[in-house]
Amino acid sequence: MDLGNLASLKHFIPEMILVAGVLAIVIIDLAVRNKSRLGVLALIAAAASLLAIGLEPALSGAWLFHRMLVFDSFAIYFRTLIALAAVVAIWMSIGSEEVKSCDQGEYYAILLASTFAMFLMAESANLLMAYLALEFVSLTSYILTGFLRHNRRSLEAALKYLIYGGVASGTMIYGMSWIFGITGSLDFNVINKALSTPAHLPVLAVFIALVLILTGMGYKVASVPFHMWAPDVYTGAPIPITTFLAVGSKAAGFALLTRFFFPAISHLAAGGSWTALAGVDWPQLLLFVCIITMTLGNLAALQQTNMKRLLAYSSIAQAGYALMGFVVLSNDGIRAMLFYLFAYYVMDAGAFVVVMMVANSTGREDVDAYRGLAWRGGIVPALALTIFLFSLTGIPLTIGFIGKFYLFAAVIRGQFYILAIVGILNSVVSLYYYLKPVQMMFFEQPRGDEGSLRFQAWNYGLMGVLACATIAFGLYWSPIISFANRSLSFFTGPT
């Protein structure tokens, strides 16, 4: 079904709610002096958008806006995940001491605009639309990263992010121009048809084009060797924005990566396996990227003494784990990747909430600030952070364990035994640096220079919800895996 502009609007309600939220915040920001309620308005807009996604009419799939976007269950899954990330980021922003000193109207308007752009990334069915959406996300991310205008670290992070992003963006659009030159179209479905003629397939040219495109998409998911921006940006940005980039931006990157490398240039075969283009060995390339990403992320995290930087390298390693589901070229692998990205959202966002609570109280982000946390009146945040870090490691009874179980099962079923061994070894390595803060919180005595603790009920509530979700979905994960199962359908209607 190919819907025109007006007919597409009924499937575009969540996006329109976000746009309405942006406009309302900008207008109210100009009209009122008291800006303290703008965060609540942004939170309502993000939550309403999430609700609208849940109420969307059931439909097998359709092209929207003359084939620029696609509406299908895969897009619904990622829009849900991105909307959840936005809700958490806005909730954290309201309780963040860093953000209170910022211009509230601009901050929340740009945050909602970035969420809108991530929705477009997840729905893109055309290379031009994908590029514009990715650039929209990048531009808003640069601004949000440097929003602490009097903080040199924040400005430096924004500048580095801009430089890395500019290079990745230019490389990616160059690769897209190669695909357009080879196939004569930017439409994913037409590209698939054009590349399905082996007799006329310029294998080397297509492979080079895919490597160039991977530069931009790999940059969004922070995979090696496009990860270099992540540690500095995660450290310099306000903590709610770090969370938003770690979870929402990564989810949008995986959505675009999957939609391009699977339905756009591969074919679904019997039994739920995918067949790559003959002679174009991008799966082997991504397998190598996957192994290097999880290994480098974990090894680099071992020496970190700043919690945000530790979680930044951890997020690089987690991207490597998620790529395990990508490289096995099967629906089992994609389902495992979808589940793991949801698990990553819950546990990583939870860890950043605790980091923000400690930073709000002590003004510190280093691991030493967690010394004796459990005995300084922070027993509940200490227990919650332990749950999140155990889940990131993959300890049983947490959602992280279930996520890794599905990933390793898909890898072993696909007979990628070496990848499974590398993944297990990396999980063992990660145990060391995830346990370091736990040891500091429970087995070290305070020295008196860690700073006083004072936690807000607002942040406690979010931390509690995420901690409960980490345990609850580790014990009963059927709703999430069922949602992932339903999201395996890519709409590839008639050309």
Coordinates of C-alpha atoms in Angstrom, one line a residue:
M1 CA 0.0 0.0 0.0
D2 CA 1.5 3.3 -1.1
L3 CA -0.1 6.2 0.9
G4 CA -0.1 9.8 -0.2
N5 CA 0.6 12.8 2.1
L6 CA -2.9 13.1 3.6
A7 CA -3.5 9.4 4.0
S8 CA -0.1 9.0 5.7
L9 CA -1.0 11.4 8.5
K10 CA -3.2 8.8 10.4
H11 CA 0.0 6.7 10.8
F12 CA 2.1 9.8 11.7
I13 CA 0.2 10.8 14.9
P14 CA 3.1 10.1 17.4
E15 CA 5.4 12.3 15.3
M16 CA 2.9 15.1 15.1
I17 CA 2.5 15.0 18.9
L18 CA 6.2 15.5 19.2
V19 CA 6.1 18.4 16.7
A20 CA 3.2 19.9 18.6
G21 CA 5.2 19.6 21.8
V22 CA 8.2 21.4 20.3
L23 CA 6.0 24.3 19.1
A24 CA 4.1 24.5 22.4
I25 CA 7.4 24.7 24.4
V26 CA 8.9 27.3 22.1
I27 CA 5.7 29.5 22.3
I28 CA 5.3 29.1 26.1
D29 CA 9.0 29.8 26.6
L30 CA 8.6 33.1 24.9
A31 CA 5.4 34.0 26.7
V32 CA 6.0 33.1 30.4
R33 CA 8.8 34.0 32.9
N34 CA 8.5 30.8 35.0
K35 CA 10.1 28.1 32.9
S36 CA 9.9 25.4 35.5
R37 CA 7.0 23.6 34.0
L38 CA 8.4 23.2 30.5
G39 CA 10.1 19.9 31.4
V40 CA 6.7 18.5 32.6
L41 CA 5.2 19.7 29.3
A42 CA 7.9 17.9 27.3
L43 CA 7.4 14.8 29.5
I44 CA 3.7 14.8 28.7
A45 CA 4.4 15.2 24.9
A46 CA 6.8 12.2 25.0
A47 CA 4.4 10.1 27.0
A48 CA 1.5 11.0 24.7
S49 CA 3.6 10.0 21.7
L50 CA 4.4 6.7 23.3
L51 CA 0.7 6.1 24.0
A52 CA -0.2 7.0 20.4
I53 CA 2.2 4.4 19.2
G54 CA 0.4 1.8 21.3
L55 CA -3.0 2.9 19.9
E56 CA -2.0 2.9 16.3
P57 CA -4.3 0.9 14.0
A58 CA -3.2 -2.7 13.2
L59 CA -1.9 -2.8 9.6
S60 CA 0.4 -5.2 7.9
G61 CA 2.4 -2.3 6.5
A62 CA 2.4 0.7 4.2
W63 CA 4.6 3.2 2.4
L64 CA 4.1 6.7 3.8
F65 CA 4.6 10.0 2.1
H66 CA 5.1 8.5 -1.3
R67 CA 7.6 5.9 -0.2
M68 CA 9.9 8.1 1.9
L69 CA 8.9 6.3 5.1
V70 CA 7.5 2.9 5.9
F71 CA 4.9 1.9 8.5
D72 CA 5.4 -1.7 9.8
S73 CA 5.9 -3.6 13.0
F74 CA 9.6 -3.2 12.9
A75 CA 9.3 0.6 12.9
I76 CA 6.7 0.4 15.8
Y77 CA 9.2 -1.6 17.9
F78 CA 12.0 1.0 17.5
R79 CA 9.7 4.0 17.8
T80 CA 8.5 2.5 21.1
L81 CA 12.1 2.1 22.3
I82 CA 13.1 5.6 21.3
A83 CA 10.0 7.1 22.9
L84 CA 10.8 5.2 26.2
A85 CA 14.3 6.6 26.0
A86 CA 12.9 10.1 25.6
V87 CA 10.6 9.7 28.6
V88 CA 13.6 8.6 30.7
A89 CA 15.8 11.4 29.5
I90 CA 13.2 14.1 30.1
W91 CA 12.4 12.6 33.5
M92 CA 16.1 12.7 34.4
S93 CA 16.4 16.2 33.1
I94 CA 13.7 17.5 35.4
G95 CA 15.6 16.0 38.4
S96 CA 19.1 17.0 37.2
E97 CA 21.0 19.8 38.9
E98 CA 23.1 20.3 35.7
V99 CA 20.1 20.9 33.5
K100 CA 18.4 23.4 35.9
S101 CA 21.0 26.0 35.0
C102 CA 20.3 25.6 31.2
D103 CA 17.8 27.5 29.0
Q104 CA 14.8 25.2 29.7
G105 CA 12.7 26.1 26.6
E106 CA 15.5 25.5 24.1
Y107 CA 16.7 22.4 25.9
Y108 CA 13.4 20.5 25.9
A109 CA 12.4 21.7 22.5
I110 CA 15.6 20.3 21.0
L111 CA 15.3 17.1 23.0
L112 CA 11.8 16.5 21.6
A113 CA 13.0 17.4 18.1
S114 CA 15.8 14.9 18.3
T115 CA 13.3 12.2 19.4
F116 CA 11.2 13.1 16.3
A117 CA 14.3 12.7 14.1
M118 CA 15.1 9.3 15.6
F119 CA 11.5 8.2 14.7
L120 CA 12.2 9.1 11.1
M121 CA 15.5 7.2 11.1
A122 CA 13.6 4.1 12.3
E123 CA 11.0 4.5 9.5
S124 CA 13.2 5.5 6.6
A125 CA 12.6 3.6 3.4
N126 CA 14.7 5.8 1.2
L127 CA 18.4 6.7 1.4
L128 CA 17.7 10.4 1.1
M129 CA 15.2 10.3 3.9
A130 CA 17.6 8.1 6.0
Y131 CA 20.5 10.6 5.5
L132 CA 18.3 13.7 6.3
A133 CA 17.0 12.0 9.5
L134 CA 20.4 10.9 10.6
E135 CA 21.7 14.5 10.0
F136 CA 18.8 15.9 12.0
V137 CA 19.6 13.6 14.9
S138 CA 23.3 14.5 14.7
L139 CA 22.7 18.3 14.6
T140 CA 20.4 18.2 17.6
S141 CA 22.8 15.9 19.4
Y142 CA 25.7 18.3 19.0
I143 CA 23.7 21.1 20.5
L144 CA 22.5 19.0 23.4
T145 CA 26.0 17.7 24.1
G146 CA 27.3 21.3 24.4
F147 CA 24.4 22.7 26.3
L148 CA 26.4 23.3 29.5
R149 CA 27.8 26.5 28.0
H150 CA 30.0 27.4 30.9
N151 CA 31.5 23.9 31.1
R152 CA 34.7 23.5 29.0
R153 CA 34.4 19.7 29.0
S154 CA 30.9 19.9 27.5
L155 CA 31.9 22.4 24.8
E156 CA 35.0 20.3 23.9
A157 CA 32.8 17.2 23.7
A158 CA 30.4 18.9 21.4
L159 CA 33.2 20.1 19.1
K160 CA 34.7 16.6 18.9
Y161 CA 31.3 15.1 18.3
L162 CA 30.7 17.7 15.5
I163 CA 34.1 16.9 13.8
Y164 CA 33.7 13.1 14.0
G165 CA 30.1 13.4 12.9
G166 CA 30.9 15.6 9.9
V167 CA 33.5 13.1 8.6
A168 CA 31.2 10.1 9.1
S169 CA 28.3 11.9 7.5
G170 CA 30.3 13.0 4.4
T171 CA 31.7 9.5 4.0
M172 CA 28.2 7.9 4.3
I173 CA 26.6 10.2 1.7
Y174 CA 29.5 9.5 -0.7
G175 CA 28.7 5.8 -0.4
M176 CA 25.0 6.5 -0.9
S177 CA 25.9 8.3 -4.1
W178 CA 27.6 5.1 -5.3
I179 CA 24.5 3.1 -4.6
F180 CA 22.4 5.6 -6.5
G181 CA 24.8 5.4 -9.4
I182 CA 24.7 1.6 -9.5
T183 CA 21.0 1.1 -9.0
G184 CA 19.5 4.4 -10.3
S185 CA 17.3 4.8 -7.2
L186 CA 17.4 5.8 -3.5
D187 CA 14.3 3.7 -2.7
F188 CA 15.2 0.7 -0.6
N189 CA 12.8 -1.6 -2.4
V190 CA 14.1 -0.6 -5.9
I191 CA 17.7 -0.9 -4.7
N192 CA 16.9 -4.5 -3.6
K193 CA 15.5 -5.3 -7.0
A194 CA 18.3 -3.7 -8.9
L195 CA 21.0 -5.5 -6.9
S196 CA 19.3 -8.9 -7.3
T197 CA 20.6 -9.3 -10.9
P198 CA 23.9 -11.1 -10.3
A199 CA 24.9 -10.9 -14.0
H200 CA 25.1 -7.1 -13.8
L201 CA 26.3 -6.7 -10.2
P202 CA 29.5 -4.7 -9.9
V203 CA 30.6 -6.6 -6.7
L204 CA 33.6 -4.5 -5.8
A205 CA 31.8 -1.2 -6.3
V206 CA 28.8 -2.4 -4.2
F207 CA 31.2 -3.6 -1.4
I208 CA 33.0 -0.2 -1.3
A209 CA 29.7 1.6 -1.2
L210 CA 28.5 -0.5 1.7
V211 CA 31.7 0.1 3.6
L212 CA 31.3 3.9 3.1
I213 CA 27.6 3.7 4.2
L214 CA 28.6 1.6 7.2
T215 CA 30.8 4.5 8.4
G216 CA 27.8 6.7 9.1
M217 CA 25.6 4.0 10.5
G218 CA 28.5 2.5 12.6
Y219 CA 29.1 6.0 14.0
K220 CA 25.5 6.2 15.3
V221 CA 25.8 2.8 17.1
A222 CA 29.4 3.6 18.3
S223 CA 30.9 0.5 16.8
V224 CA 34.7 0.2 16.2
P225 CA 36.4 1.9 14.5
F226 CA 33.7 4.7 14.5
H227 CA 33.4 4.8 18.3
M228 CA 36.1 7.4 19.1
W229 CA 33.5 10.1 19.9
A230 CA 31.6 8.1 22.5
P231 CA 33.9 8.4 25.6
D232 CA 34.4 12.1 25.3
V233 CA 30.8 12.9 24.4
Y234 CA 29.4 10.7 27.2
T235 CA 31.7 12.3 29.7
G236 CA 31.1 15.9 28.6
A237 CA 27.4 15.9 28.0
P238 CA 24.8 16.5 30.7
I239 CA 24.0 13.0 32.2
P240 CA 20.4 12.9 30.9
I241 CA 21.7 13.6 27.4
T242 CA 24.4 11.0 27.8
T243 CA 21.6 8.5 28.7
F244 CA 19.5 9.7 25.7
L245 CA 22.5 9.2 23.3
A246 CA 23.5 5.9 24.8
V247 CA 20.0 4.4 24.5
G248 CA 17.8 6.4 22.0
S249 CA 20.5 7.3 19.4
K250 CA 21.9 3.8 19.5
A251 CA 18.5 2.3 19.0
A252 CA 17.8 4.6 16.0
G253 CA 21.2 3.6 14.6
F254 CA 20.4 -0.1 14.9
A255 CA 17.0 0.4 13.3
L256 CA 18.5 2.1 10.2
L257 CA 21.4 -0.4 10.0
T258 CA 19.1 -3.4 10.1
R259 CA 16.5 -2.0 7.7
F260 CA 19.2 -1.2 5.1
F261 CA 21.4 -4.3 5.4
F262 CA 18.4 -6.7 5.6
P263 CA 15.3 -5.9 3.5
A264 CA 17.1 -3.3 1.3
I265 CA 20.1 -5.4 0.1
S266 CA 19.4 -9.0 1.3
H267 CA 16.7 -11.6 0.7
L268 CA 14.7 -13.6 3.2
A269 CA 15.0 -17.3 2.5
A270 CA 13.1 -20.3 3.8
G271 CA 13.4 -21.0 7.5
G272 CA 13.9 -17.4 8.5
S273 CA 17.5 -17.1 7.2
W274 CA 18.7 -14.1 5.2
T275 CA 20.9 -14.3 2.1
A276 CA 23.4 -11.6 1.4
L277 CA 24.3 -10.4 -2.1
A278 CA 26.4 -12.9 -4.0
G279 CA 30.1 -12.1 -3.8
V280 CA 29.6 -9.0 -1.5
D281 CA 31.1 -10.1 1.8
W282 CA 29.6 -7.5 4.1
P283 CA 28.6 -10.2 6.7
Q284 CA 32.2 -11.2 7.2
L285 CA 33.2 -7.5 7.6
L286 CA 30.5 -6.9 10.2
L287 CA 31.5 -10.1 12.0
F288 CA 35.0 -8.7 12.4
V289 CA 33.6 -5.3 13.5
C290 CA 31.4 -7.1 16.1
I291 CA 34.3 -9.0 17.6
I292 CA 36.6 -6.0 17.7
T293 CA 33.8 -3.7 19.1
M294 CA 32.9 -5.9 22.1
T295 CA 36.6 -6.7 22.8
L296 CA 38.0 -3.2 22.6
G297 CA 35.0 -1.7 24.6
N298 CA 35.6 -4.2 27.4
L299 CA 39.4 -3.9 27.5
A300 CA 39.3 -0.1 27.5
A301 CA 36.7 0.0 30.3
L302 CA 39.0 -1.9 32.6
Q303 CA 41.2 1.2 33.3
Q304 CA 38.4 3.8 33.7
T305 CA 38.1 5.7 36.9
N306 CA 35.1 8.0 35.9
M307 CA 31.7 6.3 36.0
K308 CA 30.4 8.1 32.8
R309 CA 33.5 7.1 30.9
L310 CA 33.3 3.6 32.2
L311 CA 29.7 3.3 31.0
A312 CA 30.7 4.9 27.7
Y313 CA 33.2 2.1 27.0
S314 CA 30.6 -0.4 28.4
S315 CA 28.1 0.9 25.8
I316 CA 30.6 0.3 23.0
A317 CA 31.0 -3.3 24.2
Q318 CA 27.2 -3.6 24.5
A319 CA 26.9 -2.5 20.8
G320 CA 29.3 -5.3 20.0
Y321 CA 27.0 -7.8 21.8
A322 CA 23.9 -6.5 19.9
L323 CA 25.8 -6.9 16.6
M324 CA 26.1 -10.6 17.4
G325 CA 22.5 -10.9 16.6
F326 CA 23.0 -8.9 13.4
V327 CA 25.8 -10.9 11.9
V328 CA 24.2 -14.4 12.0
L329 CA 21.8 -13.4 9.2
S330 CA 18.6 -14.9 10.6
N331 CA 15.4 -13.9 12.1
D332 CA 16.5 -15.6 15.3
G333 CA 19.4 -13.2 15.4
I334 CA 17.4 -10.1 14.7
R335 CA 14.8 -11.1 17.4
A336 CA 17.7 -11.6 19.9
M337 CA 19.1 -8.2 18.9
L338 CA 15.7 -6.5 19.4
F339 CA 15.3 -8.1 22.8
Y340 CA 18.8 -7.1 23.9
L341 CA 18.4 -3.5 22.8
F342 CA 15.3 -3.3 25.1
A343 CA 17.3 -4.9 27.9
Y344 CA 20.1 -2.5 27.3
Y345 CA 17.7 0.4 27.5
V346 CA 16.4 -0.7 31.0
M347 CA 19.7 -1.5 32.6
D348 CA 21.9 1.2 31.1
A349 CA 19.3 4.0 31.7
G350 CA 19.0 2.7 35.3
A351 CA 22.8 2.9 35.8
F352 CA 22.9 6.4 34.5
V353 CA 20.1 7.5 36.8
V354 CA 22.1 6.4 39.9
V355 CA 25.2 8.1 38.5
M356 CA 23.1 11.3 38.1
M357 CA 21.8 11.0 41.7
V358 CA 25.3 10.7 43.1
A359 CA 26.5 13.6 40.9
N360 CA 23.6 15.7 42.0
S361 CA 24.6 15.2 45.7
T362 CA 28.3 15.2 45.6
G363 CA 29.2 17.0 42.3
R364 CA 31.5 14.0 41.5
E365 CA 31.4 11.4 38.8
D366 CA 34.6 9.4 39.6
V367 CA 34.4 5.9 41.0
D368 CA 35.9 7.1 44.3
A369 CA 32.8 9.1 45.0
Y370 CA 31.0 5.7 45.4
R371 CA 33.3 4.6 48.3
G372 CA 31.1 3.3 51.1
L373 CA 27.9 4.5 49.4
A374 CA 25.9 1.8 51.1
W375 CA 27.0 3.0 54.5
R376 CA 26.6 6.7 53.9
G377 CA 22.8 6.7 53.6
G378 CA 22.8 5.4 50.0
I379 CA 22.0 1.8 50.5
V380 CA 19.0 1.8 48.1
P381 CA 20.9 3.5 45.2
A382 CA 23.9 1.2 45.9
L383 CA 21.6 -1.9 45.6
A384 CA 20.0 -0.5 42.5
L385 CA 23.3 0.2 40.8
T386 CA 24.5 -3.3 41.7
I387 CA 21.4 -4.7 40.0
F388 CA 22.0 -2.7 36.8
L389 CA 25.7 -3.6 36.7
F390 CA 25.0 -7.3 37.3
S391 CA 22.4 -7.1 34.5
L392 CA 24.9 -5.5 32.1
T393 CA 27.3 -8.3 32.9
G394 CA 24.7 -10.9 32.2
I395 CA 24.2 -12.4 35.7
P396 CA 21.1 -14.7 36.0
L397 CA 17.7 -13.4 37.3
T398 CA 18.2 -10.1 35.4
I399 CA 17.0 -9.0 32.0
G400 CA 20.6 -8.7 30.8
F401 CA 21.1 -12.5 31.3
I402 CA 18.0 -13.3 29.3
G403 CA 19.2 -10.9 26.5
K404 CA 22.6 -12.6 26.3
F405 CA 21.0 -16.0 26.4
Y406 CA 18.9 -15.2 23.3
L407 CA 22.0 -13.7 21.6
F408 CA 24.3 -16.7 22.3
A409 CA 21.5 -19.2 21.4
A410 CA 21.1 -17.5 18.0
V411 CA 24.9 -17.4 17.4
I412 CA 25.3 -21.1 18.3
R413 CA 22.2 -22.1 16.2
G414 CA 23.9 -20.3 13.3
Q415 CA 27.1 -22.3 14.0
F416 CA 29.2 -19.2 14.8
Y417 CA 31.0 -21.0 17.6
I418 CA 34.1 -18.8 17.7
L419 CA 31.9 -15.7 18.0
A420 CA 30.1 -17.4 20.9
I421 CA 33.4 -18.1 22.7
V422 CA 34.6 -14.5 22.1
G423 CA 31.3 -13.2 23.5
I424 CA 31.6 -15.4 26.6
L425 CA 35.2 -14.4 27.2
N426 CA 34.2 -10.7 26.9
S427 CA 31.4 -11.2 29.4
V428 CA 34.0 -12.6 31.9
V429 CA 36.3 -9.6 31.3
S430 CA 33.4 -7.2 31.8
L431 CA 32.7 -8.7 35.2
Y432 CA 35.9 -7.1 36.5
Y433 CA 35.1 -3.5 35.8
Y434 CA 31.4 -3.9 36.6
L435 CA 32.3 -5.3 40.0
K436 CA 34.7 -2.5 40.8
P437 CA 32.0 0.1 41.7
V438 CA 30.1 -2.7 43.6
Q439 CA 33.2 -3.4 45.7
M440 CA 33.7 0.3 46.3
M441 CA 30.1 0.8 47.5
F442 CA 29.8 -2.2 49.8
F443 CA 33.3 -3.2 50.9
E444 CA 35.2 0.1 51.2
Q445 CA 34.8 2.4 54.2
P446 CA 34.1 6.1 53.6
R447 CA 37.1 8.5 54.1
G448 CA 35.0 11.5 54.7
D449 CA 35.9 13.4 51.5
E450 CA 33.2 11.7 49.3
G451 CA 30.6 14.4 49.8
S452 CA 27.2 14.4 51.5
L453 CA 24.3 12.5 50.0
R454 CA 20.8 13.9 49.5
F455 CA 18.5 12.1 47.0
Q456 CA 15.2 13.4 45.6
A457 CA 12.0 11.3 45.5
W458 CA 11.6 12.2 41.8
N459 CA 14.8 10.4 40.9
Y460 CA 14.2 7.6 43.4
G461 CA 10.9 6.8 41.6
L462 CA 12.6 6.4 38.2
M463 CA 15.4 4.4 39.6
G464 CA 12.9 2.1 41.4
V465 CA 10.9 1.5 38.2
L466 CA 14.0 0.6 36.2
A467 CA 15.4 -1.6 38.9
C468 CA 12.1 -3.5 39.2
A469 CA 11.9 -3.8 35.5
T470 CA 15.5 -5.3 35.4
I471 CA 14.5 -8.0 37.8
A472 CA 10.9 -8.5 36.7
F473 CA 11.7 -9.0 33.0
G474 CA 14.6 -11.2 34.0
L475 CA 12.1 -13.5 35.6
Y476 CA 9.2 -13.1 33.2
W477 CA 10.3 -11.9 29.7
S478 CA 7.5 -13.3 27.6
P479 CA 5.9 -9.9 26.8
I480 CA 9.2 -8.5 25.5
I481 CA 10.1 -11.5 23.4
S482 CA 6.6 -11.7 22.0
F483 CA 6.8 -8.0 21.1
A484 CA 10.2 -8.7 19.4
N485 CA 8.6 -11.6 17.6
R486 CA 5.8 -9.5 16.2
S487 CA 8.3 -6.9 15.1
L488 CA 10.3 -9.2 12.7
S489 CA 8.0 -8.2 9.8
F490 CA 9.5 -5.7 7.3
F491 CA 7.1 -4.2 4.8
T492 CA 8.5 -4.6 1.3
G493 CA 5.4 -4.1 -0.7
P494 CA 5.2 -4.0 -4.5
T495 CA 7.6 -1.6 -6.3

